[in-house]
Amino acid sequence: MASQYSREVAHRVFAQEFRDSDLSFKDSNDQYSPQYLLTPTGAKVNRMFIVGTLTEKEDIGTDAEYWRARVVDPTGAFIIYAGQYQPEAARAIAEMEAPAYIAIVGKPSTYQTEDGNVLTSVRPESVHIVDEATRQRWVAETAQRTMERINNLNGNSPDATKAREHYNTEVSVYKQMLVDALKEQTQE
Amino acid sequence: MIKETAKQIEERFGKMDIKIPINEIESRLEKLVNEFKVPAEEAHRSVVNYFLKEYNIPRGDFYTQDGEASTIKVNEITTDGKWVNLTAKVAQLWDNTHESIDQVGLIGDETGTIKFIKWARAELPGLVEGKSYMFKNVVTSSYQGRFEITMNRTSHIEEIQEDIEIGTVDVEFEGAMVDIQAGSGLIKRCTECNRALIKGVCGEHGKVEGTYDLRIKAVIDDGLIVQDALVNREVTEQLTGITLDEAKQMATQELNQEVVLEKMTEKLLGKYYLINGPRLDRYILVETVSPLPPMEAGKVDALLAELEV
Ligand SMILES: [Zn+2]
């Protein structure tokens, strides 16, 4: 049986939903099995595509460069970390000047604080400067994908079921988030 | 999902002049799917059978309402919920992602390829990649805007001797370019066989001089599907604004072939494109590509309208 080429899809998730996510898991115990983050509307994310405004960046490394960047979409901010294991992305961030529209392809990462909070961030595979049209398209597309997930949330797909059970998702909150994100576009 | 299925069932019975209140269909589906965790396909079947009994319709009448399953070509599949017969070759078998699925992959005939799903419950014979079959009584459906066929209990599969030639059709795909893979940019090809050289070596002819070429192996992703795309020299030149001659000059100046790939990546990655061309295996061989403008205001308004109901 020929194996299907199985690159992970780059999911579209807004910052607010990403920040609300705290369920990460693997499908099997195999150490090479990919790590996923399940979001409240049921996106099972191993890779994501983000377009937003780079508003702040800071080299917080001690020995080697380690960049922390803040990337803002209409619903909130993504935190991006790039160090020696993301050399190309780190170099790209180092050369950028905020504010700028940037596109990021990356992996979700979670960190549990001592008081039990889960913080999400993104480890970029690539970071590039883009234009306003790309940013606008991403917002509309991400709204559409999120809407599709909300519409499927009552279905019986394993991801939807898991999301419902874990988050008890308040759909109206995310619908309002989408309305706000899209309204910003119609006002431009 | 449930709403769509309910609508399908309502319409199907409607064709037989039987009007079933849609909320009655929906509530039955919802109960099965949400309360009793019945898979969607099984719930559909069960609800249909319930109403067939209720209205005293023989199963055969219902499933053959539009006459016998018609024998068609792959590119004639344009609606879902149709029972059809196809003569096609198994182009690819994919890794199975769910226990309810026995086999999944692509089948094709001279008019193109289509995804198929063979349910485990259907208890049909195993398909072999590269062999041709007569598929009888399979059902068309659509998933996220693409057509596929499903093979279930009432389907039949027979292997045939004829070797079907799979044709290509132009397909369109739009999404963000999320990766450009190694072996893109300024490359060298073997003068004997045209294979791309890896570090000056042809897989067939060993170390050869080779001739320069441009190409891009891109990954386009719409958030649901990952699509590989091969962009040839002509289209690469047009897309990047870098000609083969300029690329050679750049490489010579910098004493580095990779500089071309870096320039291209910088220009293309993270942006949205519409690509068009024939599908070959997992690739689209890109014949035209255009950057996508901002999303149309109409689409944004439509989304807002959907949210505000
Ligand atoms: Zn050769």
Short mmCIF file of C-alpha atoms in Angstrom, two decimals, chain B residues 5-201:
data_model
loop_
_atom_site.label_atom_id
_atom_site.label_comp_id
_atom_site.label_asym_id
_atom_site.label_seq_id
_atom_site.Cartn_x
_atom_site.Cartn_y
_atom_site.Cartn_z
CA THR B 5 -28.33 15.42 5.57
CA ALA B 6 -31.88 16.22 6.63
CA LYS B 7 -32.32 18.43 3.61
CA GLN B 8 -31.03 15.65 1.35
CA ILE B 9 -33.50 13.19 2.82
CA GLU B 10 -36.36 15.68 2.60
CA GLU B 11 -35.59 16.36 -1.05
CA ARG B 12 -35.21 12.70 -1.88
CA PHE B 13 -38.63 11.87 -0.44
CA GLY B 14 -39.99 15.03 -2.03
CA LYS B 15 -39.18 13.57 -5.43
CA MET B 16 -41.59 10.76 -4.60
CA ASP B 17 -44.22 13.35 -3.64
CA ILE B 18 -43.87 12.58 0.03
CA LYS B 19 -43.58 15.64 2.22
CA ILE B 20 -41.83 14.93 5.51
CA PRO B 21 -41.42 17.86 7.94
CA ILE B 22 -37.72 18.64 8.01
CA ASN B 23 -37.63 19.14 11.77
CA GLU B 24 -38.88 15.60 12.20
CA ILE B 25 -35.99 14.32 10.05
CA GLU B 26 -33.53 16.54 11.88
CA SER B 27 -34.59 15.48 15.34
CA ARG B 28 -34.29 11.81 14.40
CA LEU B 29 -30.83 12.36 12.96
CA GLU B 30 -29.76 14.45 15.93
CA LYS B 31 -30.88 11.82 18.38
CA LEU B 32 -28.93 9.09 16.59
CA VAL B 33 -25.82 11.15 16.00
CA ASN B 34 -25.58 13.17 19.20
CA GLU B 35 -27.23 10.99 21.80
CA PHE B 36 -26.35 7.57 20.48
CA LYS B 37 -23.06 8.40 18.72
CA VAL B 38 -24.16 6.72 15.51
CA PRO B 39 -21.85 7.56 12.56
CA ALA B 40 -23.40 10.01 10.08
CA GLU B 41 -23.68 7.51 7.24
CA GLU B 42 -25.41 4.96 9.43
CA ALA B 43 -27.76 7.59 10.86
CA HIS B 44 -28.71 8.68 7.36
CA ARG B 45 -29.50 5.13 6.38
CA SER B 46 -31.44 4.42 9.52
CA VAL B 47 -33.62 7.54 9.22
CA VAL B 48 -34.33 6.83 5.55
CA ASN B 49 -35.35 3.29 6.40
CA TYR B 50 -37.58 4.51 9.20
CA PHE B 51 -39.55 6.75 6.85
CA LEU B 52 -39.65 4.11 4.13
CA LYS B 53 -41.40 1.84 6.59
CA GLU B 54 -43.57 4.64 7.87
CA TYR B 55 -44.82 5.41 4.35
CA ASN B 56 -44.81 1.81 3.22
CA ILE B 57 -42.35 2.26 0.38
CA PRO B 58 -40.35 -0.75 -0.81
CA ARG B 59 -36.61 -0.09 -0.37
CA GLY B 60 -35.98 -1.00 -3.99
CA ASP B 61 -38.35 1.74 -5.21
CA PHE B 62 -36.59 4.34 -3.15
CA TYR B 63 -33.07 3.50 -4.17
CA THR B 64 -33.88 3.11 -7.84
CA GLN B 65 -36.27 6.01 -8.09
CA ASP B 66 -34.21 7.69 -10.78
CA GLY B 67 -33.94 4.45 -12.71
CA GLU B 68 -30.97 2.12 -12.51
CA ALA B 69 -27.66 3.56 -11.41
CA SER B 70 -26.40 5.21 -14.57
CA THR B 71 -23.04 4.35 -16.09
CA ILE B 72 -20.97 7.51 -16.29
CA LYS B 73 -17.44 8.90 -16.51
CA VAL B 74 -15.58 10.45 -13.62
CA ASN B 75 -15.85 14.00 -14.98
CA GLU B 76 -19.63 13.65 -15.24
CA ILE B 77 -19.96 13.53 -11.46
CA THR B 78 -21.42 16.92 -10.68
CA THR B 79 -24.11 16.28 -8.07
CA ASP B 80 -24.10 14.36 -4.84
CA GLY B 81 -26.39 11.58 -3.76
CA LYS B 82 -26.43 9.89 -7.19
CA TRP B 83 -26.05 6.15 -7.65
CA VAL B 84 -23.68 5.45 -10.49
CA ASN B 85 -21.56 2.80 -12.19
CA LEU B 86 -17.95 3.55 -13.08
CA THR B 87 -15.24 1.67 -14.90
CA ALA B 88 -11.98 2.91 -13.43
CA LYS B 89 -8.46 2.11 -12.35
CA VAL B 90 -7.17 2.46 -8.80
CA ALA B 91 -4.65 5.28 -9.07
CA GLN B 92 -3.63 5.49 -5.42
CA LEU B 93 -4.45 3.90 -2.11
CA TRP B 94 -3.95 6.21 0.84
CA ASP B 95 -3.21 5.59 4.46
CA ASN B 96 -6.38 4.81 6.25
CA THR B 97 -7.38 7.36 8.83
CA HIS B 98 -10.43 5.80 10.42
CA GLU B 99 -11.50 2.33 11.49
CA SER B 100 -14.88 2.70 9.79
CA ILE B 101 -13.05 3.00 6.46
CA ASP B 102 -11.73 -0.10 4.73
CA GLN B 103 -9.87 1.61 1.88
CA VAL B 104 -9.52 5.16 0.66
CA GLY B 105 -7.70 6.66 -2.31
CA LEU B 106 -8.10 7.78 -5.89
CA ILE B 107 -9.68 6.00 -8.84
CA GLY B 108 -9.65 7.33 -12.36
CA ASP B 109 -10.73 6.86 -15.94
CA GLU B 110 -9.79 8.66 -19.14
CA THR B 111 -11.65 11.78 -17.96
CA GLY B 112 -9.85 12.25 -14.62
CA THR B 113 -9.60 11.01 -11.06
CA ILE B 114 -11.88 11.10 -8.01
CA LYS B 115 -11.46 10.21 -4.35
CA PHE B 116 -13.21 7.10 -3.14
CA ILE B 117 -14.11 5.78 0.28
CA LYS B 118 -14.86 2.10 0.81
CA TRP B 119 -16.63 1.60 4.12
CA ALA B 120 -15.51 -1.29 6.27
CA ARG B 121 -19.14 -2.28 6.84
CA ALA B 122 -19.61 -2.74 3.10
CA GLU B 123 -17.51 -5.93 3.18
CA LEU B 124 -16.32 -5.47 -0.42
CA PRO B 125 -13.25 -7.10 -1.98
CA GLY B 126 -9.87 -5.36 -1.50
CA LEU B 127 -8.73 -3.05 -4.28
CA VAL B 128 -5.20 -3.20 -5.67
CA GLU B 129 -3.32 -0.15 -6.90
CA GLY B 130 -2.93 -0.17 -10.69
CA LYS B 131 -5.77 -2.63 -11.33
CA SER B 132 -8.97 -1.73 -13.16
CA TYR B 133 -12.47 -2.51 -11.95
CA MET B 134 -16.13 -2.15 -12.71
CA PHE B 135 -17.70 -0.31 -9.77
CA LYS B 136 -21.45 -0.82 -9.67
CA ASN B 137 -23.95 1.05 -7.54
CA VAL B 138 -21.57 3.47 -5.87
CA VAL B 139 -22.80 6.77 -4.46
CA THR B 140 -21.54 10.26 -5.23
CA SER B 141 -21.14 12.76 -2.44
CA SER B 142 -19.35 15.99 -1.85
CA TYR B 143 -17.08 16.95 0.97
CA GLN B 144 -15.80 20.48 1.43
CA GLY B 145 -16.63 21.35 -2.13
CA ARG B 146 -15.05 18.32 -3.77
CA PHE B 147 -16.80 15.30 -5.17
CA GLU B 148 -16.03 11.81 -4.04
CA ILE B 149 -17.66 8.42 -4.27
CA THR B 150 -18.48 5.99 -1.53
CA MET B 151 -18.78 2.24 -1.83
CA ASN B 152 -21.26 0.68 0.55
CA ARG B 153 -23.16 -2.51 1.16
CA THR B 154 -25.24 -2.34 -1.98
CA SER B 155 -22.21 -1.69 -4.19
CA HIS B 156 -20.48 -4.34 -6.30
CA ILE B 157 -16.88 -4.47 -7.46
CA GLU B 158 -15.55 -6.64 -10.26
CA GLU B 159 -12.00 -6.70 -11.49
CA ILE B 160 -11.71 -6.33 -15.28
CA GLN B 161 -8.93 -7.29 -17.69
CA GLU B 162 -8.89 -3.99 -19.57
CA ASP B 163 -6.17 -1.58 -18.42
CA ILE B 164 -7.79 1.81 -18.12
CA GLU B 165 -5.69 4.79 -19.06
CA ILE B 166 -6.15 7.58 -16.53
CA GLY B 167 -6.58 10.95 -18.18
CA THR B 168 -5.71 14.32 -16.76
CA VAL B 169 -8.03 17.20 -16.18
CA ASP B 170 -7.19 20.72 -15.27
CA VAL B 171 -7.98 21.54 -11.68
CA GLU B 172 -7.93 24.77 -9.74
CA PHE B 173 -6.76 25.31 -6.23
CA GLU B 174 -6.47 28.40 -4.09
CA GLY B 175 -4.60 28.84 -0.87
CA ALA B 176 -1.52 30.23 0.82
CA MET B 177 1.96 29.15 -0.22
CA VAL B 178 3.21 27.68 3.05
CA ASP B 179 6.43 26.05 1.85
CA ILE B 180 8.86 25.90 -1.03
CA GLN B 181 10.74 22.64 -1.02
CA ALA B 182 14.36 21.70 -1.56
CA GLY B 183 15.17 21.23 -5.24
CA SER B 184 13.46 24.51 -6.15
CA GLY B 185 14.97 27.64 -7.67
CA LEU B 186 17.94 27.36 -10.00
CA ILE B 187 18.58 23.68 -10.65
CA LYS B 188 20.56 21.56 -13.10
CA ARG B 189 19.10 18.80 -15.21
CA CYS B 190 20.78 15.79 -16.79
CA THR B 191 21.32 16.38 -20.53
CA GLU B 192 20.60 12.68 -21.21
CA CYS B 193 17.35 12.15 -19.34
CA ASN B 194 16.24 15.56 -18.03
CA ARG B 195 16.17 14.40 -14.39
CA ALA B 196 16.99 17.07 -11.83
CA LEU B 197 20.56 16.60 -10.57
CA ILE B 198 21.27 16.34 -6.87
CA LYS B 199 24.72 17.83 -6.13
CA GLY B 200 25.64 17.40 -9.80
CA VAL B 201 24.65 13.74 -9.86
#
